[in-house]
Tab-separated table of C-alpha atoms in Angstrom:
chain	number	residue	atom	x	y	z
P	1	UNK	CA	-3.114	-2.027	-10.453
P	2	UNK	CA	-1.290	-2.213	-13.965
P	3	UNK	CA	2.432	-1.391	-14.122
P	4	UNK	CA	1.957	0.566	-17.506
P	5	UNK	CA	5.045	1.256	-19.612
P	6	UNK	CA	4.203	4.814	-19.955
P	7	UNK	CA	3.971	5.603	-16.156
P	8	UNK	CA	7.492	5.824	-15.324
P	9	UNK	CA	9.606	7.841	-12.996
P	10	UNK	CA	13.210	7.456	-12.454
P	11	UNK	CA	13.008	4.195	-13.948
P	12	UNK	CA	10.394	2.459	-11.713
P	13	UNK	CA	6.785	2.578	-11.765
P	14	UNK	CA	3.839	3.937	-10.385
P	15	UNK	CA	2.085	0.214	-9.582
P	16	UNK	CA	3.734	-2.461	-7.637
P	17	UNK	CA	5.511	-5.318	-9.208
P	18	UNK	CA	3.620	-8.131	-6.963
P	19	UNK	CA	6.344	-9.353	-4.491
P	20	UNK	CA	3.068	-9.615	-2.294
P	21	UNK	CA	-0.230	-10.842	-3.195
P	22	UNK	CA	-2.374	-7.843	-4.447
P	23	UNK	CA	-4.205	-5.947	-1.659
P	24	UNK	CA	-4.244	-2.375	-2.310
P	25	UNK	CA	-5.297	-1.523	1.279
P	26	UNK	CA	-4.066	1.654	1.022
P	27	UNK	CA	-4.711	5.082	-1.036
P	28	UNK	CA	-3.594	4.398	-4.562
P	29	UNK	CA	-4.152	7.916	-5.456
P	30	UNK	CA	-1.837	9.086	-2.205
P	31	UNK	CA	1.121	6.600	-3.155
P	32	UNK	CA	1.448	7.790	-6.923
P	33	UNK	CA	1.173	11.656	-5.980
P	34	UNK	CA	3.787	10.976	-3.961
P	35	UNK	CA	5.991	8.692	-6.299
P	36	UNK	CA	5.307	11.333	-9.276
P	37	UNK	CA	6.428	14.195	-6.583
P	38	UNK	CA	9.776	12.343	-5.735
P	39	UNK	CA	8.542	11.948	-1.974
P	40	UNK	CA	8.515	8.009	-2.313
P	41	UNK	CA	10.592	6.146	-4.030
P	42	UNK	CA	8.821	4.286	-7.463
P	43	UNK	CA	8.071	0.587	-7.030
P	44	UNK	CA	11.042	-0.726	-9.227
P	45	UNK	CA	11.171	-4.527	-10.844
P	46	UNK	CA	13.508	-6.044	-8.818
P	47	UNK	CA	16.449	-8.610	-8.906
P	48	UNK	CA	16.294	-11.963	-6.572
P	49	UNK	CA	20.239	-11.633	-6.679
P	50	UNK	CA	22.806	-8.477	-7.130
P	51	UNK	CA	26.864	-9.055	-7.410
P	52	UNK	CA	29.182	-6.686	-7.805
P	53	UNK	CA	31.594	-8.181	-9.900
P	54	UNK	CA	28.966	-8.920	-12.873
P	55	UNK	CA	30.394	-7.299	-16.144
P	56	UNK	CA	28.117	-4.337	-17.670
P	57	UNK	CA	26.562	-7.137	-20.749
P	58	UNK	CA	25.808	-10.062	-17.739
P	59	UNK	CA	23.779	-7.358	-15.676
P	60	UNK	CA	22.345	-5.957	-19.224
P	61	UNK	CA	21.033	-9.709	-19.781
P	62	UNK	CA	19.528	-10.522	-16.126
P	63	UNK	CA	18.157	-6.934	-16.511
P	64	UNK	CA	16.559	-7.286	-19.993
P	65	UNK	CA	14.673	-10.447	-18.611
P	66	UNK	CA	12.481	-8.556	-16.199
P	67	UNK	CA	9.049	-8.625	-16.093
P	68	UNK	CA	7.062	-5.444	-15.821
P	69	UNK	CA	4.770	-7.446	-12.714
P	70	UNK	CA	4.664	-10.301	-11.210
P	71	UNK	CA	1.177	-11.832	-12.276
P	72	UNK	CA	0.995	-15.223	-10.598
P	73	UNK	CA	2.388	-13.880	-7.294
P	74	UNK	CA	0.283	-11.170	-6.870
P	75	UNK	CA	-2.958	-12.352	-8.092
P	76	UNK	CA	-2.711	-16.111	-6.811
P	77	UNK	CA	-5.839	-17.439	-5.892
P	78	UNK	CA	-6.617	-18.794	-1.905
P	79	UNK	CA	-10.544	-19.533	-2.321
P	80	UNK	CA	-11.957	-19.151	1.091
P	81	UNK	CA	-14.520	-21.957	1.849
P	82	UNK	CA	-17.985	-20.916	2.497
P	83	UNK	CA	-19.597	-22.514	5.697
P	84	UNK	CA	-22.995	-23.214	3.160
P	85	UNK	CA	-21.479	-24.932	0.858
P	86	UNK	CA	-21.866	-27.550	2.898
P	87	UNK	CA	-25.626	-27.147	3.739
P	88	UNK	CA	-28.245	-28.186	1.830
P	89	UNK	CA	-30.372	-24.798	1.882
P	90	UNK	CA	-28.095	-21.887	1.390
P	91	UNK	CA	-29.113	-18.570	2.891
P	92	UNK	CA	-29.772	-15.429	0.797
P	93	UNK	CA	-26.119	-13.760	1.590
P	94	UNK	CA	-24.912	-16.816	0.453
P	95	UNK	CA	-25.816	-16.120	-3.270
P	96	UNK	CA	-25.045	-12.560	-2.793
P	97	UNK	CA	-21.238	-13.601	-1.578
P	98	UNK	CA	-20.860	-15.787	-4.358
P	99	UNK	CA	-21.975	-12.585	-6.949
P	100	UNK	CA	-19.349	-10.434	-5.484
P	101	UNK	CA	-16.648	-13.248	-5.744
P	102	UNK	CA	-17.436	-14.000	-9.567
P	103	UNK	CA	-17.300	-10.290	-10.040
P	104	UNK	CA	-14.059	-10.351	-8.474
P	105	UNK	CA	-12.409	-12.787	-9.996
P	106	UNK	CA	-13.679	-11.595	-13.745
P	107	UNK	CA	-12.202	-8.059	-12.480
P	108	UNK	CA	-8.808	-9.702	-11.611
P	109	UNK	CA	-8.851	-11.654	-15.326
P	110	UNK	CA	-9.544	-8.311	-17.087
P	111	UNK	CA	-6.469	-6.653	-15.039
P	112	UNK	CA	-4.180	-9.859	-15.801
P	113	UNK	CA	-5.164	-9.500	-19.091
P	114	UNK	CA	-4.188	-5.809	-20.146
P	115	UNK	CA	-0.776	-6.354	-18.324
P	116	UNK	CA	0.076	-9.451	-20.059
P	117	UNK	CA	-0.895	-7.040	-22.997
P	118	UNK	CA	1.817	-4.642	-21.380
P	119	UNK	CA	4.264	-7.053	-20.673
P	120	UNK	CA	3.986	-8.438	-24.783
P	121	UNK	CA	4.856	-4.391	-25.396
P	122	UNK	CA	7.443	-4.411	-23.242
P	123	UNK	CA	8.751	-7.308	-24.956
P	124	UNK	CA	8.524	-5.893	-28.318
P	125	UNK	CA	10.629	-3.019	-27.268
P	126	UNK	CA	12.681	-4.393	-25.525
P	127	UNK	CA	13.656	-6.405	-29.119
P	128	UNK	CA	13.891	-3.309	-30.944
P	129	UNK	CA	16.482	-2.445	-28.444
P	130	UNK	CA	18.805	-5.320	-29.142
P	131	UNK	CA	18.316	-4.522	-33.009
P	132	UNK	CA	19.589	-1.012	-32.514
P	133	UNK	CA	22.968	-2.134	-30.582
P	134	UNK	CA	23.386	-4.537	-33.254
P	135	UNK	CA	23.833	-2.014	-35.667
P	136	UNK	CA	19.936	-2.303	-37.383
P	137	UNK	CA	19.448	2.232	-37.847
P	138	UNK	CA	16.076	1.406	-38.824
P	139	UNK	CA	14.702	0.387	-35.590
P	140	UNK	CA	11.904	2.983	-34.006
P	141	UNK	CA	11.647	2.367	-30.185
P	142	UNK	CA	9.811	4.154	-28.048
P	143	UNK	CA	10.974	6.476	-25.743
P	144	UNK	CA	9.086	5.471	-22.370
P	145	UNK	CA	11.002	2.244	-22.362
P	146	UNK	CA	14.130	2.788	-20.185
P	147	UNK	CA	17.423	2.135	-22.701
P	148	UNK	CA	20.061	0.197	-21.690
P	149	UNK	CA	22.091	2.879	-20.450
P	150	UNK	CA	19.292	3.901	-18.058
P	151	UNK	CA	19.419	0.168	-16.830
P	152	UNK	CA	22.740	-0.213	-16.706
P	153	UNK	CA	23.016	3.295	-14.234
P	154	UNK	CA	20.333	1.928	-12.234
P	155	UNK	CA	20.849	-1.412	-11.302
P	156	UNK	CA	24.999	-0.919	-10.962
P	157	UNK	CA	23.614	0.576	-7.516
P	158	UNK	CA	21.431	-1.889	-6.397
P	159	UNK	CA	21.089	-2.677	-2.867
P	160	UNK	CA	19.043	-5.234	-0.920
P	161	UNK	CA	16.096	-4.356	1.334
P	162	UNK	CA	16.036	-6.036	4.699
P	163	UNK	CA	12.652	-6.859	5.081
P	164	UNK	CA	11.704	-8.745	1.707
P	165	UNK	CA	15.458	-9.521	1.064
P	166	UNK	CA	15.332	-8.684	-2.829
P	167	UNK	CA	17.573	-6.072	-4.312
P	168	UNK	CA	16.777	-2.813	-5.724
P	169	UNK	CA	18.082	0.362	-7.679
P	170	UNK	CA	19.218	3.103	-4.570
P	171	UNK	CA	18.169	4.953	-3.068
P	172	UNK	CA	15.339	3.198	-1.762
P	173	UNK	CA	12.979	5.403	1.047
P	174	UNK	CA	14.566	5.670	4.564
P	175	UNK	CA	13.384	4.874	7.918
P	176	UNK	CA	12.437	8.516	9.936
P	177	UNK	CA	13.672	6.699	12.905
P	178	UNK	CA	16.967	4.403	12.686
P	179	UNK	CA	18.178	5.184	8.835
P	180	UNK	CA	17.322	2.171	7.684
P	181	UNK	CA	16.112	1.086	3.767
P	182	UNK	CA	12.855	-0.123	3.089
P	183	UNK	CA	11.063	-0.486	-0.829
P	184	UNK	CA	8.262	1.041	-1.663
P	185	UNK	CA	6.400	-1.939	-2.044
P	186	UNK	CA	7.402	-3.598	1.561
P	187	UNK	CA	6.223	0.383	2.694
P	188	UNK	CA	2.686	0.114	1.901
P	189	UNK	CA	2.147	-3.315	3.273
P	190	UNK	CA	2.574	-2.184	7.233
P	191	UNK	CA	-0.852	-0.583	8.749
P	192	UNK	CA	-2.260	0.429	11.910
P	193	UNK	CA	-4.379	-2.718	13.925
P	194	UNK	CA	-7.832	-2.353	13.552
P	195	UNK	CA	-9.440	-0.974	16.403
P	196	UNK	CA	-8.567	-2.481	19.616
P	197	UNK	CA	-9.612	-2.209	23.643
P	198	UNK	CA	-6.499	-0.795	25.369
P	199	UNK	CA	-3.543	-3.258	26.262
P	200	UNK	CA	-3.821	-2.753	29.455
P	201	UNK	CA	-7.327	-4.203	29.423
P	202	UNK	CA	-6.503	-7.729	27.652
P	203	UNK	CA	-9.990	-9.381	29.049
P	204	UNK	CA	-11.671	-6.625	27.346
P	205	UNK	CA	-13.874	-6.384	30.369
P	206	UNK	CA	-14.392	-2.316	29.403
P	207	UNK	CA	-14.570	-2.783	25.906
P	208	UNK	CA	-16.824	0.329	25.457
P	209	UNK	CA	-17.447	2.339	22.407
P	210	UNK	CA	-15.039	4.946	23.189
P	211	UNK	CA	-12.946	2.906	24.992
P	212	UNK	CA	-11.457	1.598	21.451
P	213	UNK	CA	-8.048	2.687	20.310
P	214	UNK	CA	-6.378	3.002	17.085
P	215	UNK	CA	-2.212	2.876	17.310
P	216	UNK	CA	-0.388	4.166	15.406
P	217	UNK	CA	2.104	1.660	12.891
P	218	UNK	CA	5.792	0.604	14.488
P	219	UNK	CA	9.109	0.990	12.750
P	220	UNK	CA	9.710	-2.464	12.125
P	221	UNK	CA	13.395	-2.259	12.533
P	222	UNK	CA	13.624	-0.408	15.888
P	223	UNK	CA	9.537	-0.657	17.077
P	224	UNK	CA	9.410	3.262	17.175
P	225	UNK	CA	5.722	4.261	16.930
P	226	UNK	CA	4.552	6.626	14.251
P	227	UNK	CA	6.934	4.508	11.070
P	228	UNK	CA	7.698	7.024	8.173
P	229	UNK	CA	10.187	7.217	5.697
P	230	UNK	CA	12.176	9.776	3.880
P	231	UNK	CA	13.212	9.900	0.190
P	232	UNK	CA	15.845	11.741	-1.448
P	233	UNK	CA	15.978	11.174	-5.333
P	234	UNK	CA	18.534	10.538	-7.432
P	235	UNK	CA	20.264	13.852	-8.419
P	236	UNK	CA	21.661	12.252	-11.458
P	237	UNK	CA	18.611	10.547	-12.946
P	238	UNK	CA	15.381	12.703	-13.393
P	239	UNK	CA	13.354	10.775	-16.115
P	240	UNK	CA	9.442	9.515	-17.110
P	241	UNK	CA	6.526	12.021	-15.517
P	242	UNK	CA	7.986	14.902	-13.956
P	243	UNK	CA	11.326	14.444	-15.302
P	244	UNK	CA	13.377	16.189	-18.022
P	245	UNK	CA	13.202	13.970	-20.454
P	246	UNK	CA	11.582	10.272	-21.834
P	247	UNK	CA	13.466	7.071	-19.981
P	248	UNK	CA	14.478	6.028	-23.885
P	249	UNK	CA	16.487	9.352	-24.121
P	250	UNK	CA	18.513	9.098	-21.167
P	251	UNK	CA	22.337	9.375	-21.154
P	252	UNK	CA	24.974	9.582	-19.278
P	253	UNK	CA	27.321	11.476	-20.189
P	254	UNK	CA	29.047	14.970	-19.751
P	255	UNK	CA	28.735	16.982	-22.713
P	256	UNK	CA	25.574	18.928	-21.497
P	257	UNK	CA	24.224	18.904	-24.699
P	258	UNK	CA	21.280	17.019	-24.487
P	259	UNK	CA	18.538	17.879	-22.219
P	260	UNK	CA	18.391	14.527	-20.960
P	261	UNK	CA	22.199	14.255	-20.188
P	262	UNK	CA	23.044	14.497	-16.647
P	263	UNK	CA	26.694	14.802	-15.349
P	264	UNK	CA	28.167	11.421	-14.167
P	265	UNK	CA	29.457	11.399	-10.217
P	266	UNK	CA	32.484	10.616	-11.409
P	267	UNK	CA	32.896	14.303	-12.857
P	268	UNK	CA	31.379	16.081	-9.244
P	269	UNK	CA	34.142	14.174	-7.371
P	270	UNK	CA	31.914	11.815	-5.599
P	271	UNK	CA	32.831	8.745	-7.053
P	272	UNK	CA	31.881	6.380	-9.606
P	273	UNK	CA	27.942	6.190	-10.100
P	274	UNK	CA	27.806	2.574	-10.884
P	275	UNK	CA	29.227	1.362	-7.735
P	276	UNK	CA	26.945	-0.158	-5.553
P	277	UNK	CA	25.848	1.764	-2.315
P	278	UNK	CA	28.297	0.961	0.575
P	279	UNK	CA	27.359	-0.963	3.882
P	280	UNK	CA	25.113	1.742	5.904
P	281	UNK	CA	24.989	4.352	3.522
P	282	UNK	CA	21.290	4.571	2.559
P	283	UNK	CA	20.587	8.800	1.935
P	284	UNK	CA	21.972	11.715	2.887
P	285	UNK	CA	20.409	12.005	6.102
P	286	UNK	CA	22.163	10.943	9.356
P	287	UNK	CA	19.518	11.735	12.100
P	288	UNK	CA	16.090	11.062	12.742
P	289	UNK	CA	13.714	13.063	12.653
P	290	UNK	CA	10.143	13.654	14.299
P	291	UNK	CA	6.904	11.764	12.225
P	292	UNK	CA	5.999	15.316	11.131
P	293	UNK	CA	9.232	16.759	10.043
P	294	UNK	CA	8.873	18.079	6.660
P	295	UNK	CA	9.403	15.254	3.929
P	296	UNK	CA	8.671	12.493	6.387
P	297	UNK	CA	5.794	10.139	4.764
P	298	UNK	CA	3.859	8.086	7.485
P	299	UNK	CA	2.044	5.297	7.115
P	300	UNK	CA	-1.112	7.679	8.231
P	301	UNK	CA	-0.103	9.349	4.801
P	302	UNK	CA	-0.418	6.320	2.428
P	303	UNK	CA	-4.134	5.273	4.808
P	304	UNK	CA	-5.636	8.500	5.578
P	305	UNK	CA	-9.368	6.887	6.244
P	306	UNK	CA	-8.090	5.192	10.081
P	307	UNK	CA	-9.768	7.727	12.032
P	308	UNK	CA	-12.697	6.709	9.987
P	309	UNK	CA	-12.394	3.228	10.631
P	310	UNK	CA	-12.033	3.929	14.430
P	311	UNK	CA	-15.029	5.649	14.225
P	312	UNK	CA	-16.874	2.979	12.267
P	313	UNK	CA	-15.693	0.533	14.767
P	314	UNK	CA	-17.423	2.829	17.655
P	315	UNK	CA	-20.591	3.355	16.299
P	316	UNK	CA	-20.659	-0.530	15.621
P	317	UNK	CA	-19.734	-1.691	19.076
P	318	UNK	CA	-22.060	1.249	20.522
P	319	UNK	CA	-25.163	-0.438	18.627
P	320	UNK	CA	-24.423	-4.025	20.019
P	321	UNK	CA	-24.386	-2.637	23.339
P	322	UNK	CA	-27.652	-0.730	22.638
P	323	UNK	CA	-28.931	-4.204	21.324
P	324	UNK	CA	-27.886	-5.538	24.482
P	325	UNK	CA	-29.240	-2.854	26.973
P	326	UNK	CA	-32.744	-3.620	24.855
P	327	UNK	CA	-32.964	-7.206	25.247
P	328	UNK	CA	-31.469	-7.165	29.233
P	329	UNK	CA	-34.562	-4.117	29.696
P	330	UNK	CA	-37.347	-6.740	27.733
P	331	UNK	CA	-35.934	-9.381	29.904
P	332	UNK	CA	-36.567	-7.187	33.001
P	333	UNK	CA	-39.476	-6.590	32.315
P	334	UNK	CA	-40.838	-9.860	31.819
P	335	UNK	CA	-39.757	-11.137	34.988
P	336	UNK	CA	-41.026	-8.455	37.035
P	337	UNK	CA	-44.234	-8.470	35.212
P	338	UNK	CA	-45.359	-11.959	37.112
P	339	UNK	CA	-44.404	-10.079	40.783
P	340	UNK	CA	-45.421	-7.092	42.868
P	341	UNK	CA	-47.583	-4.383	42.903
P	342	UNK	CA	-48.575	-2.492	39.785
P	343	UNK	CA	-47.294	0.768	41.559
P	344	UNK	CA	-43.708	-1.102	41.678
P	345	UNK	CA	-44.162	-2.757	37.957
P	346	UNK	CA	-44.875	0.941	36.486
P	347	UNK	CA	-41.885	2.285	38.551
P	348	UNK	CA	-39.707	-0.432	36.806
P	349	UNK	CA	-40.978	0.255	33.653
P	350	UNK	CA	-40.233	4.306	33.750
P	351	UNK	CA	-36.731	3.157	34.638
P	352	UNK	CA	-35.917	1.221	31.845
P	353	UNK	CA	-37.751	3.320	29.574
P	354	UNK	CA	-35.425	6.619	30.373
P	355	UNK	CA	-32.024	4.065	30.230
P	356	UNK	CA	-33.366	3.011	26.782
P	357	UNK	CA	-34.459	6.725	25.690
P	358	UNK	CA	-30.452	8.002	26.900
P	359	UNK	CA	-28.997	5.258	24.774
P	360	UNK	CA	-30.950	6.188	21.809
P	361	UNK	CA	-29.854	9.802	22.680
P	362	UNK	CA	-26.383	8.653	23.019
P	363	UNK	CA	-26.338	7.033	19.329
P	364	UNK	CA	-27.740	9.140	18.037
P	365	UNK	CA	-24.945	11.778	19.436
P	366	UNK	CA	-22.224	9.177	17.809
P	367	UNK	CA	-24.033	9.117	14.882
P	368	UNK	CA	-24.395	12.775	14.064
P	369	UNK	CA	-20.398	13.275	14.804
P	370	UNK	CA	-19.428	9.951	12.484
P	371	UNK	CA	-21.268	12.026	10.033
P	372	UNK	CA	-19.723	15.061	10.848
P	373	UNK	CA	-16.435	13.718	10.235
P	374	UNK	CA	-17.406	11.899	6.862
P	375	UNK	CA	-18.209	15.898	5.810
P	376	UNK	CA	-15.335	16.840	6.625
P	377	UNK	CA	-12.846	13.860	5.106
P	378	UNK	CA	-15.171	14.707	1.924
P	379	UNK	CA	-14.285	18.667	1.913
């Protein structure tokens, strides 16, 4: 994904900066819905250190040096060896694997390329900016790049995020369970385990098509099943798509006349708004709540296809053991072919053929509900 300039909200984005290598495992389409709705908080750029005591122009600096993404992070490059590169004949899915990867990797130039384009306009502006606080009137900047003040409001509240350790603008999204932070961008990373036999069956001895279980994703603070998170948005910042007004017109201040100003927290008696966040105070809520309380976004939200995948992972572990119960019937019959009487041989070979015919029946009956489901997931 490109972090565009134009898709802002609050003063983050709708893409990920890159603080992991790019794997969009989950629904893109989900994630900014819910970013653009203020039910997740936007993936913001963030800072590798935060303090306190940094004077309004030293945080203006560190700020102004942000990148939109993080290019060599997220798209480094692990090349997987293929076992036939070291054969001399190479099999027929070995040309077709090496198709997909150049396709791949001329799809990740083309996106590195039109955000290096992005980050060059984000430099650009970010020049015209220093003209105008010079004093240069002249300067035209455009209004979807956050101003300093916007900047400066932001990251005066930034806040680290136990689990990648880097520090953000709060609030960041809170933990349904134990009130804990977590970014956006560490969100999105935690999944369900594929398919699995139950853990009470580690041998896999009954590792049977329905036997296969999909868990639900842990809290990775507390290990409370079902994870989700809460957002509550700033009340004093409402900017980019959905908001009242471009992140370039922002202001804070208290006149009220400007559609873009926004009272200061200093003026609602709640203290000063560039303070950062105290110790354990991460939202307004102070109790969990249930994975489908209203607001709460699970990781089942952000990767609706798992039932799909369960299913998938059925129907292919139901046609191995078909496979199976075919070759152990051909093998059955071949030894009993040499031995006994023809009245016995033609007994053996009804039997196998009704256990064959009831596990064609009983694929096909997986079958026809996999596609069942697929109709409905579609509708």
């Amino acid at each position: 994904m490109i972090v565009r300039i134009s898709e802002n909200v609050d003063g983050g984005y709708l893409a990920p900066f890159g603080t992991y290598k790019s794997n969009l495992n989950y629904s893109t389409d989900v994630v900014r819905d819910l970013i653009i709705h203020r039910q997740l908080a936007p993936f913001y750029t963030p800072l590798q250190d935060y303090d306190p005591s940094w004077s309004d122009e030293e945080l203006l600096i560190i700020v102004s040096q942000l990148p939109l993404h993080s290019i060599d992070l997220a798209y480094s490059e692990d090349e997987e060896d293929d076992i036939d590169n070291h054969k001399i004949h190479k099999s027929q899915n070995y040309y077709r694997r090496q198709e997909s990867k150049a396709k791949l990797k001329a799809l990740k130039e083309r996106v590195k390329q039109l955000q290096r384009q992005e980050e060059a306009m984000m430099d650009e502006e970010k020049l015209k900016w220093r003209q105008k606080l010079a004093g240069d009137t002249s300067v035209r900047v455009s209004e979807d790049v956050p101003n300093p003040d916007l900047m400066l409001t932001l990251y005066r509240r930034s806040g680290e995020c136990p689990i990648c350790f880097l520090y953000y603008p709060f609030p960041l999204n809170i933990s349904r369970c134990c009130i804990q932070p977590i970014f956006t961008e560490c969100f999105v990373q935690i999944r369900r385990l594929d398919p699995h036999p139950p853990h009470d069956d580690p041998a896999g001895q009954d590792e049977t098509p329905h036997s296969l279980i999909s868990e639900p994703a842990n809290c990775p603070y507390c290990a409370s099943p079902e994870f989700g998170v809460t957002y509550h948005p700033p009340t004093d910042i409402s900017v980019g798509i959905g908001g009242r007004c471009k992140p370039g017109r922002f202001s804070k201040t208290t006149t009220g006349g400007d559609e873009c100003a926004v009272a200061s927290d200093d003026d609602s008696g709640h203290g000063s708004s560039t303070a950062s966040p105290p110790a354990g105070s991460y939202g307004k809520r102070r109790e969990s709540l249930s994975a489908n309380a209203p607001g709460v976004i699970t990781i089942d939200t952000i990767r609706p296809d798992w039932e799909q995948k369960l299913t998938s992972a059925r129907s292919k572990l139901a046609r191995k053991a078909a496979t199976a119960t075919a070759i152990h019937a051909s093998n059955l019959l071949i030894n009993d072919s040499g031995r006994g009487s023809s009245s016995s041989r033609q007994q053996n070979l009804v039997s196998v053929e009704e256990r064959m015919i009831e596990e064609a029946m009983r694929l096909s009956i997986i079958d026809e509900e996999e596609r069942k489901r697929k109709q409905q997931v579609k509708k």
